JSON list of C-alpha atoms in Angstrom, two decimals:
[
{"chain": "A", "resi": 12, "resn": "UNK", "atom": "CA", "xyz": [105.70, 124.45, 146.24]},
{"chain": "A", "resi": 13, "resn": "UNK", "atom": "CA", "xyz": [108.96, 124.61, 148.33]},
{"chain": "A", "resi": 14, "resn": "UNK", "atom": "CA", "xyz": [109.94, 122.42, 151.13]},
{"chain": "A", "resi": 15, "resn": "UNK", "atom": "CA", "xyz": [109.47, 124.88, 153.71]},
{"chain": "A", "resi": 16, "resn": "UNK", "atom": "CA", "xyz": [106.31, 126.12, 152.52]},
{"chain": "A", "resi": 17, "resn": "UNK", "atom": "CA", "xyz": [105.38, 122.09, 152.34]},
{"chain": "A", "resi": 18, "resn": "UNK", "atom": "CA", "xyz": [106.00, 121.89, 156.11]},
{"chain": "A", "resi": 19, "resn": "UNK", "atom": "CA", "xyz": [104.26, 124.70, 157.17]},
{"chain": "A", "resi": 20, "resn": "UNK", "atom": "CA", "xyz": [101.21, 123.55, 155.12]},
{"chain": "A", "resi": 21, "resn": "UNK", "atom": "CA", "xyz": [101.65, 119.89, 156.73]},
{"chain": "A", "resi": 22, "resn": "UNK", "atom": "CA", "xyz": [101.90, 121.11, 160.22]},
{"chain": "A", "resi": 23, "resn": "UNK", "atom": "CA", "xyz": [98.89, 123.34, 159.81]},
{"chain": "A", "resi": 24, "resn": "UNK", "atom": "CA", "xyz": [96.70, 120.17, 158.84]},
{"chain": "A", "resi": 25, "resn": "UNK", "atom": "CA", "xyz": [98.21, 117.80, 161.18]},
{"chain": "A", "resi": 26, "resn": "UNK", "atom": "CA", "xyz": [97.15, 120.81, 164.13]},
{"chain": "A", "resi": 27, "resn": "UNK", "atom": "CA", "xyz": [93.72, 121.32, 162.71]},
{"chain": "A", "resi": 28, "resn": "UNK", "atom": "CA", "xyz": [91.49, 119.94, 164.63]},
{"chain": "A", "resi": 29, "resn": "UNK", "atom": "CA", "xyz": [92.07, 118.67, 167.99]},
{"chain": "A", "resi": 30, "resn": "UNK", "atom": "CA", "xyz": [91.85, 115.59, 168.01]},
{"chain": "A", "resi": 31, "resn": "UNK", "atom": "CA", "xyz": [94.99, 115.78, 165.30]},
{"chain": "A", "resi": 32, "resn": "UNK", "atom": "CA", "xyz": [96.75, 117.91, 167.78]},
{"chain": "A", "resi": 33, "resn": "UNK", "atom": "CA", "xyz": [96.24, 115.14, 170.58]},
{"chain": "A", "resi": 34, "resn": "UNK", "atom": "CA", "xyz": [97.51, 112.39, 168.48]},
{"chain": "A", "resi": 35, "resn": "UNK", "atom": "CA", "xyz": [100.52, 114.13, 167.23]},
{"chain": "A", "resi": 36, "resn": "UNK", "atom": "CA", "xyz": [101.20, 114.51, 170.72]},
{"chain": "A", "resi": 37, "resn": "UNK", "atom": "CA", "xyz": [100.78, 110.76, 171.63]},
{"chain": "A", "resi": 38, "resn": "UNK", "atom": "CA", "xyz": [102.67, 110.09, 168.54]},
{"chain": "A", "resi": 39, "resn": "UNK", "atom": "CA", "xyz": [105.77, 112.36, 170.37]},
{"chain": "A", "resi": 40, "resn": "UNK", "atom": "CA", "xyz": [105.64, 111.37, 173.98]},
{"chain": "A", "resi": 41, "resn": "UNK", "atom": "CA", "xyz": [105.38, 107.44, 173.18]},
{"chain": "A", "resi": 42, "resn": "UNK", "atom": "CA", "xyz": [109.17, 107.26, 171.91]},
{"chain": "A", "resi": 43, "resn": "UNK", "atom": "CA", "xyz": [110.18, 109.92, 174.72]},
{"chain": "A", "resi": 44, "resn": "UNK", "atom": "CA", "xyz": [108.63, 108.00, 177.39]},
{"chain": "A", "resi": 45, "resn": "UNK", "atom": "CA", "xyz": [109.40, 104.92, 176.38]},
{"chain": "A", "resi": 46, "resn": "UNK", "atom": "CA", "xyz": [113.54, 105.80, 175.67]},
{"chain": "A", "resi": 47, "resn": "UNK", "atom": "CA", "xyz": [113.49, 107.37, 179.60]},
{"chain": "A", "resi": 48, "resn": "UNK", "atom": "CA", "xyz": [111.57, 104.61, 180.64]},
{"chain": "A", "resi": 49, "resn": "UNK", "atom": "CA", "xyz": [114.39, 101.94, 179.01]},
{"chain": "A", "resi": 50, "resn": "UNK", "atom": "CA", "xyz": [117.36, 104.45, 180.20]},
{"chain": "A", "resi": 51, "resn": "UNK", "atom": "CA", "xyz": [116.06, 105.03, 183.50]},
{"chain": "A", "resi": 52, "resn": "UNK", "atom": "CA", "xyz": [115.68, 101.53, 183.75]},
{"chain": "A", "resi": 53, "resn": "UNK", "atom": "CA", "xyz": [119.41, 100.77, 182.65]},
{"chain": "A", "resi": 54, "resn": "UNK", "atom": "CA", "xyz": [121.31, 103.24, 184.40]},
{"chain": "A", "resi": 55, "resn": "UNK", "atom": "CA", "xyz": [123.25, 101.32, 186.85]},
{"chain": "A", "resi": 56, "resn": "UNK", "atom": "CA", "xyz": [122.26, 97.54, 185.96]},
{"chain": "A", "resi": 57, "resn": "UNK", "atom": "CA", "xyz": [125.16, 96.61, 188.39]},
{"chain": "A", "resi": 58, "resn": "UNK", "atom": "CA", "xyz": [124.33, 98.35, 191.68]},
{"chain": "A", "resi": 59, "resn": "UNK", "atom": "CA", "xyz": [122.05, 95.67, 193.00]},
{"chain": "A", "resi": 60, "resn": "UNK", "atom": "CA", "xyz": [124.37, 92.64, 192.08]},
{"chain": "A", "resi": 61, "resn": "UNK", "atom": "CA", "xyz": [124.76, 92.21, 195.81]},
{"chain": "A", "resi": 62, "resn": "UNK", "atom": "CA", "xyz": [121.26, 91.42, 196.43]},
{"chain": "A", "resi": 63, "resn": "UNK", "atom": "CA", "xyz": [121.27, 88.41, 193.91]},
{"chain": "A", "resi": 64, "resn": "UNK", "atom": "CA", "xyz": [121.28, 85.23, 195.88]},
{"chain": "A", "resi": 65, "resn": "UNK", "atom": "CA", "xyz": [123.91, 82.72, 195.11]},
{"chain": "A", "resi": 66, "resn": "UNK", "atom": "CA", "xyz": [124.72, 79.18, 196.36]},
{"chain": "A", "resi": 67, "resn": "UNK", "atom": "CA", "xyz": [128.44, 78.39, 196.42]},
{"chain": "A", "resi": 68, "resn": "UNK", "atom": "CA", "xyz": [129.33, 75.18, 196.66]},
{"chain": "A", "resi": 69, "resn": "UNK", "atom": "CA", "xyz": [132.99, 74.00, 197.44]},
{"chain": "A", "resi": 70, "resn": "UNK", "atom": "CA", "xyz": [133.63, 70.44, 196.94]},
{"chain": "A", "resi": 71, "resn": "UNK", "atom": "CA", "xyz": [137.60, 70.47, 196.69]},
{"chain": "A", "resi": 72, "resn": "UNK", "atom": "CA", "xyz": [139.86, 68.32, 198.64]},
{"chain": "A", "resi": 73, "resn": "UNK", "atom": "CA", "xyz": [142.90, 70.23, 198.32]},
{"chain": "A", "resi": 74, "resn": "UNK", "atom": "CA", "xyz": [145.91, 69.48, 197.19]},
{"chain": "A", "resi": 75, "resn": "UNK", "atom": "CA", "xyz": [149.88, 69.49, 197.96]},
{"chain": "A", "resi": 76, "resn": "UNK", "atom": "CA", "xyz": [151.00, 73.06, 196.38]},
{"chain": "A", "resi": 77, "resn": "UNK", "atom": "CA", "xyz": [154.74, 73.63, 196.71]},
{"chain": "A", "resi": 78, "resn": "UNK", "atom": "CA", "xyz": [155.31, 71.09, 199.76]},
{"chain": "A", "resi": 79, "resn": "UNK", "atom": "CA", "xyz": [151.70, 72.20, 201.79]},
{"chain": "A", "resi": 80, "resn": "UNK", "atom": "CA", "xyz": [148.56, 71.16, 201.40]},
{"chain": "A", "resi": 81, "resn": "UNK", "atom": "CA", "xyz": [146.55, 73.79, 200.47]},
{"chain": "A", "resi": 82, "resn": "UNK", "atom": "CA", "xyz": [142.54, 73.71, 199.41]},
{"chain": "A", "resi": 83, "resn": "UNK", "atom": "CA", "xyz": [142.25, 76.61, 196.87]},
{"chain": "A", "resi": 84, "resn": "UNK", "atom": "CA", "xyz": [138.75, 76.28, 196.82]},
{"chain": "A", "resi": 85, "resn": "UNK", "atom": "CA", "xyz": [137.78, 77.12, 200.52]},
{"chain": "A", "resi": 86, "resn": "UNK", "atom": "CA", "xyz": [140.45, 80.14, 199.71]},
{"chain": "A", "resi": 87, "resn": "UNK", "atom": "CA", "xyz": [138.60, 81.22, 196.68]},
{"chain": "A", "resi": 88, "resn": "UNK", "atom": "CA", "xyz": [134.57, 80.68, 198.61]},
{"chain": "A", "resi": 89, "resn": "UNK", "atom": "CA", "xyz": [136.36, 82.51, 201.55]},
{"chain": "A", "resi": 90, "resn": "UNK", "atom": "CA", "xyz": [137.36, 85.70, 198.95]},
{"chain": "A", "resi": 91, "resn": "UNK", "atom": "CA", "xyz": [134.08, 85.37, 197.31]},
{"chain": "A", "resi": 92, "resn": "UNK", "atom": "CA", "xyz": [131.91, 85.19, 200.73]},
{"chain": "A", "resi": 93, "resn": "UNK", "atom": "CA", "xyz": [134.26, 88.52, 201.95]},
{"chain": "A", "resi": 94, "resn": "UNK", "atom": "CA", "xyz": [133.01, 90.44, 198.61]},
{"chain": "A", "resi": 95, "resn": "UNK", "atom": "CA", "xyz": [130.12, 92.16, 197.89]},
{"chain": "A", "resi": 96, "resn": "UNK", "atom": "CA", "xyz": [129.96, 90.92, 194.51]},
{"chain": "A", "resi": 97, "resn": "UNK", "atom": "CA", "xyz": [126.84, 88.80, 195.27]},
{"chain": "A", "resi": 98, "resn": "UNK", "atom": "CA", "xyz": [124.75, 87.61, 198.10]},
{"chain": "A", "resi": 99, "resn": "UNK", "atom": "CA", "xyz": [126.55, 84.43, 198.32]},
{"chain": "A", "resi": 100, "resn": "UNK", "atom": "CA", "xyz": [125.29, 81.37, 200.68]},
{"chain": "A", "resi": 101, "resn": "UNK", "atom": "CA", "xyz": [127.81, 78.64, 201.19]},
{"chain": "A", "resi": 102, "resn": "UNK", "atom": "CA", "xyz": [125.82, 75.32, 200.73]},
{"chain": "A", "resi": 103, "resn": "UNK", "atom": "CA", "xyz": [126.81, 71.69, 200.19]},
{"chain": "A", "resi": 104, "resn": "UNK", "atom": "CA", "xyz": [125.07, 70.13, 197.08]},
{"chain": "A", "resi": 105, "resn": "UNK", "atom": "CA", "xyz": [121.97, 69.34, 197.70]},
{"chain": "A", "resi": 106, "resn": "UNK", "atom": "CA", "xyz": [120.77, 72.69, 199.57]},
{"chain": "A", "resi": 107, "resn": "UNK", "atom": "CA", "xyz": [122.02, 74.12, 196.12]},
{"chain": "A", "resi": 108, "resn": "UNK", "atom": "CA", "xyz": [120.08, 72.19, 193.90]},
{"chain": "A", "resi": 109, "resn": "UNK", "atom": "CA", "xyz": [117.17, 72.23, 195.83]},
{"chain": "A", "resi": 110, "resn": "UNK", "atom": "CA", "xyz": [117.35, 76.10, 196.79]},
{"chain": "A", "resi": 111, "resn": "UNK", "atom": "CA", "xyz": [118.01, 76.48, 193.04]},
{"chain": "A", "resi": 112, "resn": "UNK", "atom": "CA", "xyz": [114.65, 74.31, 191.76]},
{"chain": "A", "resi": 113, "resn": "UNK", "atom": "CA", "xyz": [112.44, 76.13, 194.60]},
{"chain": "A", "resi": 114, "resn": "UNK", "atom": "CA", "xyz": [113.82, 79.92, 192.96]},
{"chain": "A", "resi": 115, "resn": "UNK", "atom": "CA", "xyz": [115.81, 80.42, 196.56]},
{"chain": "A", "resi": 116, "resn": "UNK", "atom": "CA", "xyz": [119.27, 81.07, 194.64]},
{"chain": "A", "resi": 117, "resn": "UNK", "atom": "CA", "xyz": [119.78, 82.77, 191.27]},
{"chain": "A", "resi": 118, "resn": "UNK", "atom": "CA", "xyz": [122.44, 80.51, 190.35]},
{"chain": "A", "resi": 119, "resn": "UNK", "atom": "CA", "xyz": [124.94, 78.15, 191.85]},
{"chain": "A", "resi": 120, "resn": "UNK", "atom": "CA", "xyz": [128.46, 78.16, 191.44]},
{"chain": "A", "resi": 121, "resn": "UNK", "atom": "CA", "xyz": [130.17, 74.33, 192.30]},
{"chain": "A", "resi": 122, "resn": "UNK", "atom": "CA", "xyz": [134.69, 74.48, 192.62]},
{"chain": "A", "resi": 123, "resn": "UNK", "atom": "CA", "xyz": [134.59, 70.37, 191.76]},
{"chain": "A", "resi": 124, "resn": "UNK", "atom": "CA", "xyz": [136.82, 68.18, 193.74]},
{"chain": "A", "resi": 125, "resn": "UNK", "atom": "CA", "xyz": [139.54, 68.51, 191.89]},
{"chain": "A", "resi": 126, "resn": "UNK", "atom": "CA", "xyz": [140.03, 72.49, 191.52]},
{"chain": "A", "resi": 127, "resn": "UNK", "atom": "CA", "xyz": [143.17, 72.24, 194.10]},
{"chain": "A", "resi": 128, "resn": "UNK", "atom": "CA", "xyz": [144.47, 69.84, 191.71]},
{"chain": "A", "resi": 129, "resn": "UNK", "atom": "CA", "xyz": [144.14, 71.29, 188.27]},
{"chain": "A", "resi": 130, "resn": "UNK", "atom": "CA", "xyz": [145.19, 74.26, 189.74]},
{"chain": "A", "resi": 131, "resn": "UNK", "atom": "CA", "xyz": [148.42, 72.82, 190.97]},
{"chain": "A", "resi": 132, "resn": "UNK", "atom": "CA", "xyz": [148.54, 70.54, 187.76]},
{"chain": "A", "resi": 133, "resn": "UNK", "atom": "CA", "xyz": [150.12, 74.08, 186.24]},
{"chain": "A", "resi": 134, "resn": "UNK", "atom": "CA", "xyz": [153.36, 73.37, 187.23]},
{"chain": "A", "resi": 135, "resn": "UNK", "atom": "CA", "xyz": [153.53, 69.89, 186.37]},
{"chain": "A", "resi": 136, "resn": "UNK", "atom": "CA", "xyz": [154.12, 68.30, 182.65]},
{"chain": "A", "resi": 137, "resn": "UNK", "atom": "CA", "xyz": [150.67, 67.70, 182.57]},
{"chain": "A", "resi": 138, "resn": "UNK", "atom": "CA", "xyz": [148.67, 70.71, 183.14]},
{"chain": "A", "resi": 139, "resn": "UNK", "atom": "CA", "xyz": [144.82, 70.85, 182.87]},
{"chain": "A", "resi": 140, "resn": "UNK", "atom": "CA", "xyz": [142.38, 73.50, 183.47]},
{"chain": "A", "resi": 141, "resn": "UNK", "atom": "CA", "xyz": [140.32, 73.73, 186.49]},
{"chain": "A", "resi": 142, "resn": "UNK", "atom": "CA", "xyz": [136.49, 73.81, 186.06]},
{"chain": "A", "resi": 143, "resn": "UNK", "atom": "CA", "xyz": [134.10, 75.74, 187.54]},
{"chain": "A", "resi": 144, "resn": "UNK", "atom": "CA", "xyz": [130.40, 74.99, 187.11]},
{"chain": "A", "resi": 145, "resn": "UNK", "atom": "CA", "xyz": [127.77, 77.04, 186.98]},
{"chain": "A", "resi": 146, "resn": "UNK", "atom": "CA", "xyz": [124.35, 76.59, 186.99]},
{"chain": "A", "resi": 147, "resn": "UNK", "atom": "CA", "xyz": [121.08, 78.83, 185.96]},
{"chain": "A", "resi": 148, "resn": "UNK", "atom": "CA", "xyz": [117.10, 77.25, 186.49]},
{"chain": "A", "resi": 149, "resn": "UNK", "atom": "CA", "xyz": [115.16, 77.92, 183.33]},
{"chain": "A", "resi": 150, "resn": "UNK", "atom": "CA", "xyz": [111.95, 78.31, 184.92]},
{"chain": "A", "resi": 151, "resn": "UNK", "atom": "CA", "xyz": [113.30, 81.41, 186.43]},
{"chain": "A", "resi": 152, "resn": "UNK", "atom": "CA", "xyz": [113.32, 83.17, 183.52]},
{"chain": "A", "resi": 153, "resn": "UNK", "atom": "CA", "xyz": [117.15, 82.73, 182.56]},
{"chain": "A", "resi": 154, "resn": "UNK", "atom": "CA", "xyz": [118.80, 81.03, 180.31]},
{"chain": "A", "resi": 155, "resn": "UNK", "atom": "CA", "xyz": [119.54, 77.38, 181.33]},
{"chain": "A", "resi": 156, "resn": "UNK", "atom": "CA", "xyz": [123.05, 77.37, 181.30]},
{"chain": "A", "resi": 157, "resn": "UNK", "atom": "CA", "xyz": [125.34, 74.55, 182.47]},
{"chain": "A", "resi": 158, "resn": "UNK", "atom": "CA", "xyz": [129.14, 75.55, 181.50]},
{"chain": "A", "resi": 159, "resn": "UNK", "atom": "CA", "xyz": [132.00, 73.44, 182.54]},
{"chain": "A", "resi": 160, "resn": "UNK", "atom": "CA", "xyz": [135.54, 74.14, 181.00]},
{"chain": "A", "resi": 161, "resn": "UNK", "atom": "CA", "xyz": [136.71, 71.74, 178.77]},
{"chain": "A", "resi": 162, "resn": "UNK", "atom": "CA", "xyz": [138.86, 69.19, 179.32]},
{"chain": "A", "resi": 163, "resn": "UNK", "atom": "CA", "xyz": [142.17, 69.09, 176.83]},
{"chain": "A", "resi": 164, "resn": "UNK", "atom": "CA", "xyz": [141.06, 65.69, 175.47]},
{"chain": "A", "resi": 165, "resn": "UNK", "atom": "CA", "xyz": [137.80, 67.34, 174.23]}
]
């Protein structure tokens, strides 16, 4: 027997009866529906990012940046809370935490105290990164994530 003669003979049997016909049906639209479901589902997994709530919390003191004192952390939350990146709530440390444990925020983001610094530690000999923290709850379903840059002695 040839192959095309074999396929024919297959798809006769498997459309037999109807209860053959039914499943071979289920056994096409399972994959179909399921791959629309998953790309429907996907197709713009960014165009609600400004409905996830987010506590920002700026602890920097600022620093003296080229003869000024400048805080580069109220100028970043100020950029941040103009966006509409996320729904971002400016909140000291505690509302963060707490908002974060009762499933208010998503995440937090914390600019330490010395972000100003490290920042203007570039153009020194001594330069060191600035840290930003960021912080997930595991019980929402997320990762628990606590990511801090490291420090060059590390």
């Amino acid at each position: 027997m040839k192959i095309p003669q074999m396929i024919a003979a297959e798809l006769r049997r498997l459309t037999s009866t109807r209860m053959s016909v039914l499943a071979l049906v289920a056994l096409l639209a399972v994959p179909i529906l399921y791959g629309g479901l998953y790309l429907w589902a996907n197709q713009d997994p960014y165009g609600n990012l400004s409905q996830v709530p987010v506590a920002l919390v700026v602890e920097d003191s600022g620093a003296q940046i080229n003869g000024g004192q400048r805080n580069l952390g109220d100028e970043a939350a100020d950029q941040l809370l103009d966006s509409d990146t996320f729904e971002w709530h400016r909140v000291d440390a505690d509302q963060a935490a707490s908002g974060l444990e009762r499933g208010d925020f998503d995440f937090t983001v914390t600019l330490p105290a010395d972000f100003s610094d490290a920042v203007a530690s570039l153009s020194s000999d001594s330069p060191r990164q600035a840290a930003i923290e960021l912080r997930t709850n595991d019980a929402n379903n997320y990762l628990c994530l606590l990511y801090t840059s490291p420090s060059p002695r590390d």
